[in-house]
């Protein structure tokens, strides 16, 4: 542990270069007293943060909400509970803000970032949801995926929308709901069915529901449904026809840029009633914006419930031939063109930690997993393929299931805990290799954020290959550096997803007007984790991981088994 901590300290940046254009002092003072609220609605919890114009969070509140697992592979959420969690977080964070002597009048706007792909359907006449939200990691659609892969036109879809047929996008969840929920089929037949991802549902509810009927989405979230042509950023008639959807029977949200002063409406009730919502984007795009990834070639990796690596490819989409997704990175609107990204999506990251805590009960909280992993010096030859939702990028193996290899009488709890943490870093290495092949360029540095990056060990493994334990603020970072053999750059303020939502909202109301004004935000005291593990050792570990992935295939050997398990 001492070596890992020393490496982290040695790698700390010292503000080598001063910016040529410093923000004038009077502007800096003004920005300190301008505030933007940010709704960060994630897979397992909701937060509301208030940032000042310098990108510093001054107040926040967080709530977890219930996850439902009615069958193996299924994951649902209560749409109404999600809305309530957002409203509560806004109330509590704003109370803390005003208790500091600050005024809500100084909050200029609100931004929203949310989990993507998670699908909500509701009735236009009542405004009430017709079923639980089906969360993005849910795998109940595996039989439908296999069916549709054999359908005429399936081979053309990814070139249109950037996404492969898999359990991941919203289109497959909608298909399942139409086939299996009578109330939804009836609403569709009657022309009353409203569709949305979580951003759309929140905007609809926060604006007052059916009375205002604000039904919009932004380009980043829309690009995760499969319904959108990535080049035109409009709904694709060809894709809608493939999924047998009649646009006259289902209300699809209007697609608008991420930053807009009018399109997203305003809060209809509560302590911030009347405040405009001026920014909206999916959580992974928000993290790229929060990391200031505005130049082609910049990349970020967010370690949360899942793990998501976005690589800025510029103003034209790049269709992957190596298992990655093409997606919209961000779209500020106005005179700025949309910017695209290659994405590598890992379904299970922080949720593997929760599995070790809640199911295996090795420790009584996620915060203690590093202690468990730290009781051993390495993984003891144990590899854990955390394919709880199959395997996402770059493998796209929907018949894989969670499997553990290399267990012997020597294997202890610490080895399994380490193996669960290492799995995310190995998959990140696979994604980076695919990105290098698609882009023709090797990444020179990886910006990271998300809850798991509190672990210095895991980040070093990402640089190297997980030499120490994970989740002790330098460990995850060190392991990621080791296994990928590139430096990992971690900010001190790691609420970059919420910051990204605040930035797009701020641009709509002229808190900032140019990206240049943001360049000093969250730049102080960043930690750089550099590779330490010998290349031959990290290569050996990754080779074993690849073998484990191959052996995890085929556990679901038929569509019938997938449907009934």
Coordinates of C-alpha atoms in Angstrom, one line a residue:
X1 CA 0.0 0.0 0.0
X2 CA 2.9 2.4 0.9
X3 CA 4.3 2.0 -2.6
X4 CA 0.9 2.8 -4.2
X5 CA 0.5 5.9 -2.1
X6 CA 4.0 7.0 -2.8
X7 CA 3.4 6.6 -6.6
X8 CA 0.2 8.6 -6.3
X9 CA 2.0 11.5 -4.5
X10 CA 4.9 11.3 -7.0
X11 CA 2.5 11.6 -9.9
X12 CA 0.6 14.7 -8.7
X13 CA 0.5 17.5 -11.1
X14 CA 2.1 20.8 -10.2
X15 CA 0.3 23.3 -12.5
X16 CA 3.2 23.4 -14.9
X17 CA 1.9 26.0 -17.3
X18 CA -0.1 29.1 -16.6
X19 CA -2.9 29.8 -18.9
X20 CA -2.1 32.5 -21.5
X21 CA -5.5 34.0 -20.9
X22 CA -6.4 34.1 -17.2
X23 CA -10.1 35.0 -16.3
X24 CA -10.1 38.7 -15.3
X25 CA -10.5 39.0 -11.5
X26 CA -13.8 40.9 -11.7
X27 CA -15.2 38.1 -13.8
X28 CA -14.0 35.5 -11.4
X29 CA -15.7 37.3 -8.5
X30 CA -18.9 37.5 -10.5
X31 CA -18.7 33.8 -11.4
X32 CA -18.3 32.9 -7.7
X33 CA -21.7 34.4 -7.1
X34 CA -23.5 32.9 -10.1
X35 CA -24.9 29.4 -9.6
X36 CA -26.3 26.6 -11.6
X37 CA -28.3 23.6 -10.3
X38 CA -27.5 20.1 -11.6
X39 CA -29.8 17.1 -11.4
X40 CA -27.7 13.9 -11.6
X41 CA -30.1 11.0 -11.9
X42 CA -28.1 7.8 -11.9
X43 CA -28.8 4.1 -12.0
X44 CA -28.9 3.6 -8.2
X45 CA -29.1 7.1 -6.8
X46 CA -30.2 10.7 -7.5
X47 CA -28.3 13.8 -6.6
X48 CA -28.8 17.5 -6.9
X49 CA -25.8 19.7 -6.8
X50 CA -25.4 23.5 -7.0
X51 CA -22.2 24.7 -8.7
X52 CA -20.8 28.2 -8.8
X53 CA -19.6 29.8 -12.0
X54 CA -16.1 28.5 -11.3
X55 CA -17.3 24.9 -11.4
X56 CA -17.1 24.4 -7.6
X57 CA -20.0 22.5 -5.9
X58 CA -21.3 24.5 -3.0
X59 CA -24.3 22.4 -1.9
X60 CA -25.7 18.9 -2.7
X61 CA -28.0 16.1 -1.6
X62 CA -28.2 12.5 -2.6
X63 CA -30.8 9.7 -2.3
X64 CA -30.6 6.1 -3.3
X65 CA -33.8 4.5 -4.7
X66 CA -35.1 1.0 -4.9
X67 CA -33.9 -1.5 -7.5
X68 CA -36.2 -4.4 -8.4
X69 CA -35.0 -7.7 -9.7
X70 CA -38.3 -9.7 -10.3
X71 CA -36.4 -12.5 -12.3
X72 CA -32.8 -13.3 -13.0
X73 CA -31.4 -10.8 -15.5
X74 CA -34.3 -8.4 -15.0
X75 CA -33.8 -4.9 -13.5
X76 CA -36.7 -2.5 -13.0
X77 CA -37.2 0.9 -11.3
X78 CA -40.3 2.8 -10.1
X79 CA -40.7 5.8 -12.4
X80 CA -42.6 7.8 -9.8
X81 CA -40.0 7.1 -7.1
X82 CA -37.3 8.4 -9.4
X83 CA -39.2 11.7 -9.8
X84 CA -39.8 11.9 -6.1
X85 CA -36.1 11.4 -5.4
X86 CA -35.2 14.2 -7.8
X87 CA -37.7 16.6 -6.1
X88 CA -36.4 15.7 -2.6
X89 CA -32.8 16.2 -3.6
X90 CA -33.7 19.6 -5.1
X91 CA -35.5 20.7 -1.9
X92 CA -32.8 19.5 0.5
X93 CA -29.8 20.8 -1.4
X94 CA -31.4 24.2 -2.0
X95 CA -32.2 24.4 1.8
X96 CA -28.5 23.9 2.5
X97 CA -27.7 26.5 -0.1
X98 CA -30.0 29.1 1.5
X99 CA -28.8 28.3 5.0
X100 CA -25.3 29.5 3.8
X101 CA -26.9 32.9 3.4
X102 CA -27.2 32.5 -0.4
X103 CA -30.3 33.4 -2.5
X104 CA -32.2 31.2 -4.9
X105 CA -32.3 34.3 -7.2
X106 CA -28.6 33.7 -7.9
X107 CA -29.3 30.3 -9.4
X108 CA -29.3 31.1 -13.1
X109 CA -30.6 27.8 -14.5
X110 CA -30.8 24.0 -14.0
X111 CA -29.2 21.2 -16.0
X112 CA -30.2 17.5 -16.1
X113 CA -28.1 14.5 -16.7
X114 CA -29.4 10.9 -16.3
X115 CA -28.9 7.2 -16.9
X116 CA -29.4 6.4 -20.5
X117 CA -31.4 3.7 -22.4
X118 CA -33.6 3.1 -19.3
X119 CA -37.1 3.1 -20.8
X120 CA -40.4 4.5 -19.4
X121 CA -43.8 4.3 -21.1
X122 CA -46.8 6.3 -20.0
X123 CA -50.4 7.1 -21.0
X124 CA -50.9 10.5 -22.7
X125 CA -54.4 10.9 -21.2
X126 CA -53.5 10.1 -17.6
X127 CA -49.8 11.1 -17.5
X128 CA -49.2 7.9 -15.4
X129 CA -46.6 5.2 -16.2
X130 CA -47.9 2.0 -17.6
X131 CA -45.1 -0.3 -16.2
X132 CA -42.0 0.0 -14.2
X133 CA -38.9 1.5 -16.0
X134 CA -36.8 -1.2 -17.5
X135 CA -33.2 -0.3 -16.6
X136 CA -30.4 -0.3 -19.1
X137 CA -28.6 -3.4 -17.7
X138 CA -31.7 -5.5 -18.0
X139 CA -31.3 -8.6 -20.2
X140 CA -34.8 -10.0 -20.6
X141 CA -34.7 -9.1 -24.3
X142 CA -32.0 -11.6 -25.2
X143 CA -34.5 -13.9 -27.2
X144 CA -35.8 -10.8 -29.1
X145 CA -32.2 -9.8 -29.9
X146 CA -31.5 -13.2 -31.4
X147 CA -34.7 -13.2 -33.3
X148 CA -34.1 -9.7 -34.8
X149 CA -30.5 -10.5 -35.8
X150 CA -31.9 -12.9 -38.4
X151 CA -34.5 -10.4 -39.7
X152 CA -34.0 -8.8 -43.1
X153 CA -32.3 -5.4 -42.7
X154 CA -30.6 -6.1 -39.4
X155 CA -27.2 -5.8 -40.9
X156 CA -27.9 -2.2 -41.9
X157 CA -29.0 -0.9 -38.5
X158 CA -25.6 -0.1 -36.9
X159 CA -24.5 2.0 -39.9
X160 CA -27.6 4.1 -39.4
X161 CA -27.8 4.5 -35.6
X162 CA -24.3 3.5 -34.4
X163 CA -25.6 0.8 -32.1
X164 CA -25.6 -3.0 -32.5
X165 CA -28.7 -5.1 -31.8
X166 CA -28.2 -6.0 -28.2
X167 CA -30.1 -5.9 -24.9
X168 CA -28.7 -2.5 -24.2
X169 CA -30.6 0.1 -26.4
X170 CA -34.1 1.4 -25.6
X171 CA -35.6 0.0 -28.8
X172 CA -35.4 -3.6 -27.6
X173 CA -37.0 -2.7 -24.2
X174 CA -39.9 -1.0 -26.0
X175 CA -40.3 -4.1 -28.2
X176 CA -40.5 -6.4 -25.2
X177 CA -43.0 -4.1 -23.4
X178 CA -45.3 -4.0 -26.5
X179 CA -45.3 -7.7 -26.7
X180 CA -45.7 -8.5 -23.0
X181 CA -47.7 -5.8 -21.3
X182 CA -51.4 -5.6 -22.2
X183 CA -51.9 -2.0 -21.0
X184 CA -49.0 -0.8 -23.2
X185 CA -50.3 -2.6 -26.3
X186 CA -53.8 -1.1 -25.7
X187 CA -52.3 2.4 -25.3
X188 CA -50.3 1.9 -28.5
X189 CA -53.3 0.7 -30.5
X190 CA -55.3 3.7 -29.2
X191 CA -52.6 6.2 -30.1
X192 CA -52.0 7.2 -26.4
X193 CA -48.6 5.7 -25.8
X194 CA -45.8 8.1 -24.8
X195 CA -42.2 6.9 -24.9
X196 CA -39.1 8.3 -23.2
X197 CA -35.8 7.6 -21.6
X198 CA -35.3 8.9 -18.0
X199 CA -34.4 12.4 -19.2
X200 CA -37.7 12.7 -21.1
X201 CA -39.7 11.3 -18.2
X202 CA -38.1 13.7 -15.7
X203 CA -38.7 16.7 -18.0
X204 CA -42.3 15.7 -18.5
X205 CA -42.9 15.4 -14.8
X206 CA -40.9 18.3 -13.5
X207 CA -42.7 20.6 -16.0
X208 CA -46.1 19.6 -14.5
X209 CA -46.9 16.4 -16.4
X210 CA -49.9 16.2 -18.8
X211 CA -50.9 19.8 -18.2
X212 CA -47.8 21.2 -19.9
X213 CA -47.0 18.1 -21.9
X214 CA -43.3 18.9 -22.3
X215 CA -42.1 15.9 -24.3
X216 CA -38.5 16.4 -25.4
X217 CA -35.1 14.7 -25.4
X218 CA -31.7 15.8 -26.2
X219 CA -29.5 14.4 -29.0
X220 CA -27.2 12.4 -26.7
X221 CA -30.0 10.5 -25.1
X222 CA -31.9 10.1 -28.3
X223 CA -28.8 8.5 -29.9
X224 CA -29.1 5.7 -27.4
X225 CA -32.5 4.5 -28.4
X226 CA -31.5 3.0 -31.8
X227 CA -34.3 5.1 -33.4
X228 CA -32.1 8.0 -34.5
X229 CA -30.0 8.4 -37.7
X230 CA -26.7 9.6 -36.3
X231 CA -26.0 11.8 -39.3
X232 CA -29.3 13.7 -39.5
X233 CA -30.0 13.4 -35.8
X234 CA -33.7 12.7 -36.7
X235 CA -35.8 9.6 -36.2
X236 CA -35.0 7.1 -38.9
X237 CA -38.1 5.8 -40.8
X238 CA -36.1 2.7 -41.8
X239 CA -35.3 1.8 -38.2
X240 CA -38.8 2.5 -37.0
X241 CA -40.1 0.3 -39.8
X242 CA -37.6 -2.5 -38.8
X243 CA -39.0 -2.4 -35.2
X244 CA -42.6 -2.3 -36.7
X245 CA -43.4 1.0 -35.0
X246 CA -46.1 3.3 -36.4
X247 CA -45.2 6.9 -35.5
X248 CA -49.0 7.7 -35.6
X249 CA -49.5 5.3 -32.6
X250 CA -46.6 6.2 -30.3
X251 CA -45.4 9.7 -29.2
X252 CA -41.7 9.9 -29.6
X253 CA -40.0 13.0 -27.9
X254 CA -38.9 15.9 -29.9
X255 CA -35.1 15.9 -30.3
X256 CA -33.3 19.2 -29.4
X257 CA -29.7 20.2 -28.7
X258 CA -28.2 19.6 -25.2
X259 CA -28.1 23.3 -24.5
X260 CA -31.3 25.3 -25.1
X261 CA -32.8 28.3 -23.2
X262 CA -36.4 27.3 -23.9
X263 CA -37.0 23.7 -25.1
X264 CA -36.7 22.0 -21.7
X265 CA -39.2 24.2 -19.8
X266 CA -39.0 25.0 -16.1
X267 CA -39.8 23.6 -12.7
X268 CA -43.5 23.6 -12.1
X269 CA -43.3 23.3 -8.3
X270 CA -41.1 23.2 -5.2
X271 CA -38.5 25.5 -3.7
X272 CA -37.1 26.4 -7.2
X273 CA -40.5 26.8 -8.9
X274 CA -40.1 28.7 -12.2
X275 CA -36.4 28.1 -12.6
X276 CA -35.6 27.3 -16.2
X277 CA -34.1 23.9 -17.2
X278 CA -31.6 24.9 -20.0
X279 CA -29.4 21.9 -20.3
X280 CA -29.9 18.1 -20.7
X281 CA -27.6 15.3 -21.7
X282 CA -26.9 11.6 -21.0
X283 CA -24.7 10.8 -18.1
X284 CA -21.6 9.6 -20.1
X285 CA -21.8 12.6 -22.4
X286 CA -22.1 14.8 -19.3
X287 CA -18.9 13.3 -17.9
X288 CA -17.0 14.0 -21.1
X289 CA -18.2 17.6 -21.0
X290 CA -17.3 17.8 -17.3
X291 CA -13.8 16.6 -18.1
X292 CA -13.6 19.3 -20.7
X293 CA -13.1 16.7 -23.5
X294 CA -13.8 19.2 -26.2
X295 CA -11.0 18.3 -28.6
X296 CA -10.9 15.3 -30.9
X297 CA -8.7 12.6 -29.4
X298 CA -9.7 13.4 -25.8
X299 CA -11.2 10.5 -23.8
X300 CA -12.7 9.9 -20.4
X301 CA -13.7 6.7 -18.5
X302 CA -16.4 6.8 -15.8
X303 CA -16.5 4.1 -13.2
X304 CA -20.0 3.9 -11.7
X305 CA -22.6 1.1 -11.7
X306 CA -21.2 0.3 -15.2
X307 CA -18.1 1.7 -16.8
X308 CA -18.2 3.9 -19.9
X309 CA -15.3 5.1 -22.0
X310 CA -16.0 8.0 -24.5
X311 CA -13.5 9.1 -27.1
X312 CA -14.1 12.4 -28.9
X313 CA -13.9 11.8 -32.7
X314 CA -15.0 15.3 -33.9
X315 CA -17.9 16.5 -36.0
X316 CA -18.4 13.3 -38.1
X317 CA -19.5 10.0 -36.6
X318 CA -17.1 7.1 -36.9
X319 CA -18.8 3.7 -37.2
X320 CA -16.8 1.1 -35.3
X321 CA -15.7 -2.2 -36.9
X322 CA -14.2 -3.5 -33.6
X323 CA -17.1 -3.7 -31.2
X324 CA -17.5 -0.1 -30.1
X325 CA -20.6 2.2 -30.3
X326 CA -20.9 5.3 -32.3
X327 CA -22.8 8.0 -30.4
X328 CA -23.3 11.7 -30.0
X329 CA -20.8 13.1 -27.5
X330 CA -22.5 16.5 -27.1
X331 CA -24.4 19.1 -29.1
X332 CA -24.4 22.7 -27.8
X333 CA -26.6 23.9 -30.6
X334 CA -26.5 27.4 -32.2
X335 CA -23.6 27.8 -34.5
X336 CA -21.8 24.8 -33.0
X337 CA -22.0 21.5 -34.8
X338 CA -22.8 18.3 -33.0
X339 CA -19.7 16.3 -31.8
X340 CA -19.5 12.5 -31.9
X341 CA -17.7 9.9 -29.9
X342 CA -16.7 6.2 -30.0
X343 CA -17.9 4.5 -26.8
X344 CA -17.0 1.4 -25.0
X345 CA -19.7 0.3 -22.5
X346 CA -19.1 -2.1 -19.7
X347 CA -22.3 -3.3 -18.0
X348 CA -20.9 -4.2 -14.6
X349 CA -18.4 -2.2 -12.7
X350 CA -19.5 -0.8 -9.3
X351 CA -22.4 -3.3 -9.3
X352 CA -19.7 -6.0 -9.0
X353 CA -18.7 -4.4 -5.8
X354 CA -22.3 -4.5 -4.6
X355 CA -22.5 -8.1 -5.5
X356 CA -19.5 -9.0 -3.4
X357 CA -21.0 -7.0 -0.5
X358 CA -24.7 -7.9 -0.8
X359 CA -24.6 -11.4 -2.2
X360 CA -21.3 -12.9 -1.1
X361 CA -21.3 -10.8 2.1
X362 CA -17.5 -10.7 2.4
X363 CA -17.8 -7.2 3.9
X364 CA -20.7 -5.1 5.2
X365 CA -20.3 -2.1 3.0
X366 CA -18.8 -1.2 -0.4
X367 CA -16.3 1.2 1.3
X368 CA -14.7 -1.8 3.0
X369 CA -14.0 -3.9 -0.1
X370 CA -10.5 -2.4 -0.4
X371 CA -9.7 -3.7 3.0
X372 CA -10.8 -7.2 1.9
X373 CA -8.9 -7.0 -1.4
X374 CA -5.9 -5.6 0.5
X375 CA -5.6 -8.8 2.6
X376 CA -3.8 -10.5 -0.3
X377 CA -0.9 -9.3 -2.5
X378 CA -2.5 -10.3 -5.8
X379 CA -5.5 -12.2 -7.3
X380 CA -4.0 -15.6 -6.6
X381 CA -4.8 -16.7 -10.1
X382 CA -8.5 -16.0 -9.7
X383 CA -10.4 -14.2 -12.6
X384 CA -14.0 -13.1 -12.3
X385 CA -15.8 -12.4 -15.6
X386 CA -18.7 -10.2 -14.2
X387 CA -21.1 -10.9 -17.0
X388 CA -24.3 -10.4 -15.0
X389 CA -25.8 -8.8 -18.1
X390 CA -23.9 -10.7 -20.7
X391 CA -20.7 -8.9 -21.9
X392 CA -21.0 -5.4 -23.6
X393 CA -18.2 -3.7 -25.6
X394 CA -16.1 -4.8 -27.3
X395 CA -17.2 -8.4 -27.0
X396 CA -21.1 -8.2 -27.3
X397 CA -21.6 -11.8 -26.0
X398 CA -25.2 -12.0 -24.9
X399 CA -25.0 -15.7 -23.8
X400 CA -22.2 -15.1 -21.3
X401 CA -22.9 -15.3 -17.6
X402 CA -20.9 -14.4 -14.6
X403 CA -18.1 -17.0 -14.2
X404 CA -15.1 -17.4 -11.9
X405 CA -11.9 -19.2 -13.0
X406 CA -8.7 -20.2 -11.2
X407 CA -10.3 -21.1 -7.9
X408 CA -8.2 -23.5 -5.7
X409 CA -8.0 -24.4 -2.1
X410 CA -5.6 -21.4 -1.8
X411 CA -8.4 -18.9 -2.9
X412 CA -9.6 -16.6 -0.2
X413 CA -12.2 -13.8 0.0
X414 CA -9.5 -11.2 -0.7
X415 CA -8.6 -12.9 -4.0
X416 CA -12.3 -12.9 -5.2
X417 CA -12.7 -9.3 -4.1
X418 CA -9.7 -8.3 -6.1
X419 CA -10.8 -10.3 -9.1
X420 CA -14.2 -8.5 -9.1
X421 CA -12.4 -5.1 -9.1
X422 CA -9.9 -6.1 -11.7
X423 CA -12.6 -7.2 -14.1
X424 CA -13.5 -3.6 -15.0
X425 CA -9.9 -2.7 -15.7
X426 CA -9.3 -5.7 -18.0
X427 CA -12.5 -4.8 -19.9
X428 CA -11.3 -1.2 -20.2
X429 CA -8.0 -2.4 -21.7
X430 CA -10.0 -4.4 -24.3
X431 CA -12.0 -1.3 -25.2
X432 CA -8.9 0.9 -25.5
X433 CA -7.3 -1.7 -27.8
X434 CA -10.5 -1.6 -30.0
X435 CA -10.5 2.3 -30.0
X436 CA -6.9 2.3 -31.2
X437 CA -7.9 0.0 -34.1
X438 CA -10.9 2.1 -35.0
X439 CA -9.3 5.5 -34.7
X440 CA -5.7 4.7 -35.8
X441 CA -4.3 6.5 -32.8
X442 CA -3.1 5.2 -29.4
X443 CA -4.5 7.1 -26.4
X444 CA -1.8 8.9 -24.5
X445 CA -3.7 9.7 -21.3
X446 CA -7.1 8.7 -19.8
X447 CA -9.2 11.1 -17.7
X448 CA -11.3 9.2 -15.1
X449 CA -14.2 9.9 -12.8
X450 CA -17.0 8.1 -11.0
X451 CA -17.3 6.5 -7.6
X452 CA -14.8 3.7 -8.2
X453 CA -12.0 6.1 -8.9
X454 CA -11.8 6.8 -5.2
X455 CA -9.7 3.7 -5.4
X456 CA -6.1 4.5 -6.2
X457 CA -5.3 0.8 -6.6
X458 CA -7.9 0.2 -9.3
X459 CA -6.7 3.3 -11.3
X460 CA -3.1 2.0 -11.2
X461 CA -4.3 -1.3 -12.4
X462 CA -6.0 0.5 -15.3
X463 CA -2.5 1.8 -15.9
X464 CA -1.0 -1.5 -15.1
X465 CA -2.9 -4.5 -13.9
X466 CA -4.0 -4.3 -10.3
X467 CA -1.0 -4.8 -8.1
X468 CA -2.5 -3.6 -4.9
X469 CA -6.1 -3.4 -3.5
X470 CA -9.0 -1.4 -5.1
X471 CA -11.2 1.3 -3.5
X472 CA -8.7 3.2 -1.4
X473 CA -8.6 6.4 -3.4
X474 CA -5.4 5.5 -5.4
X475 CA -5.8 1.8 -5.9
X476 CA -8.3 1.5 -8.7
X477 CA -6.6 4.3 -10.6
X478 CA -3.2 2.6 -10.2
X479 CA -4.4 -0.8 -11.4
X480 CA -6.1 0.8 -14.5
X481 CA -2.8 2.6 -15.3
X482 CA -0.9 -0.7 -15.0
X483 CA -3.2 -2.9 -17.1
X484 CA -3.6 -0.4 -20.0
X485 CA 0.0 0.9 -19.8
X486 CA -1.0 4.5 -20.2
X487 CA -1.2 7.3 -17.6
X488 CA -4.5 7.8 -15.8
X489 CA -5.6 11.4 -14.9
X490 CA -7.9 11.8 -11.9
X491 CA -9.4 15.1 -10.8
X492 CA -9.8 16.1 -7.1
X493 CA -13.4 17.1 -7.7
X494 CA -14.9 13.9 -9.2
X495 CA -18.5 15.1 -9.7
X496 CA -17.7 15.6 -13.4
X497 CA -21.1 14.2 -14.6
X498 CA -23.1 16.7 -12.7
X499 CA -20.6 19.4 -13.7
X500 CA -21.2 18.6 -17.4
X501 CA -24.9 19.1 -17.0
X502 CA -24.2 22.5 -15.3
X503 CA -21.9 23.5 -18.1
X504 CA -24.5 22.9 -20.9
X505 CA -27.1 24.7 -18.9
X506 CA -24.8 27.6 -18.2
X507 CA -24.0 28.0 -21.9
X508 CA -27.7 28.4 -22.7
X509 CA -28.0 31.4 -20.3
X510 CA -24.5 33.0 -21.0
X511 CA -22.8 32.1 -17.8
X512 CA -20.1 31.0 -20.2
X513 CA -20.0 31.7 -23.9
X514 CA -16.8 30.0 -25.1
X515 CA -15.0 26.7 -24.2
X516 CA -11.9 28.8 -23.5
X517 CA -13.5 30.2 -20.4
X518 CA -13.8 26.7 -18.9
X519 CA -10.2 25.6 -19.3
X520 CA -9.2 26.2 -15.6
X521 CA -12.2 24.5 -14.1
X522 CA -11.3 21.5 -12.0
X523 CA -7.7 21.5 -13.0
X524 CA -6.0 22.0 -9.7
X525 CA -4.2 19.1 -7.9
X526 CA -5.1 16.4 -10.4
X527 CA -3.4 13.1 -9.8
X528 CA -1.5 11.2 -12.6
X529 CA -1.1 7.5 -12.1
X530 CA 1.7 6.1 -14.3
X531 CA 2.3 2.5 -15.2
X532 CA 4.5 0.6 -12.7
X533 CA 3.9 -3.1 -13.4
X534 CA 6.4 -4.7 -15.8
X535 CA 4.8 -4.9 -19.2
X536 CA 5.3 -8.7 -19.4
X537 CA 3.4 -9.2 -16.2
X538 CA 0.4 -7.1 -17.2
X539 CA 0.4 -8.8 -20.6
X540 CA 0.4 -12.2 -18.8
X541 CA -2.6 -11.2 -16.7
X542 CA -4.5 -9.8 -19.6
X543 CA -3.9 -13.0 -21.6
X544 CA -5.5 -15.0 -18.7
X545 CA -8.4 -12.6 -18.6
X546 CA -9.0 -13.0 -22.4
X547 CA -9.0 -16.8 -21.9
X548 CA -11.6 -16.5 -19.1
X549 CA -13.8 -14.4 -21.4
X550 CA -13.7 -17.1 -24.0
X551 CA -14.7 -19.7 -21.5
X552 CA -17.6 -17.6 -20.2
X553 CA -19.5 -17.9 -23.6
X554 CA -22.4 -20.1 -24.2
X555 CA -23.9 -20.5 -20.7
X556 CA -27.2 -19.6 -22.2
X557 CA -27.5 -22.2 -24.9
X558 CA -30.9 -21.4 -26.2
X559 CA -33.4 -18.6 -26.4
X560 CA -35.9 -20.7 -24.4
X561 CA -33.4 -21.0 -21.5
X562 CA -32.8 -17.2 -21.6
X563 CA -36.5 -16.6 -21.4
X564 CA -37.2 -18.9 -18.5
X565 CA -34.1 -18.7 -16.4

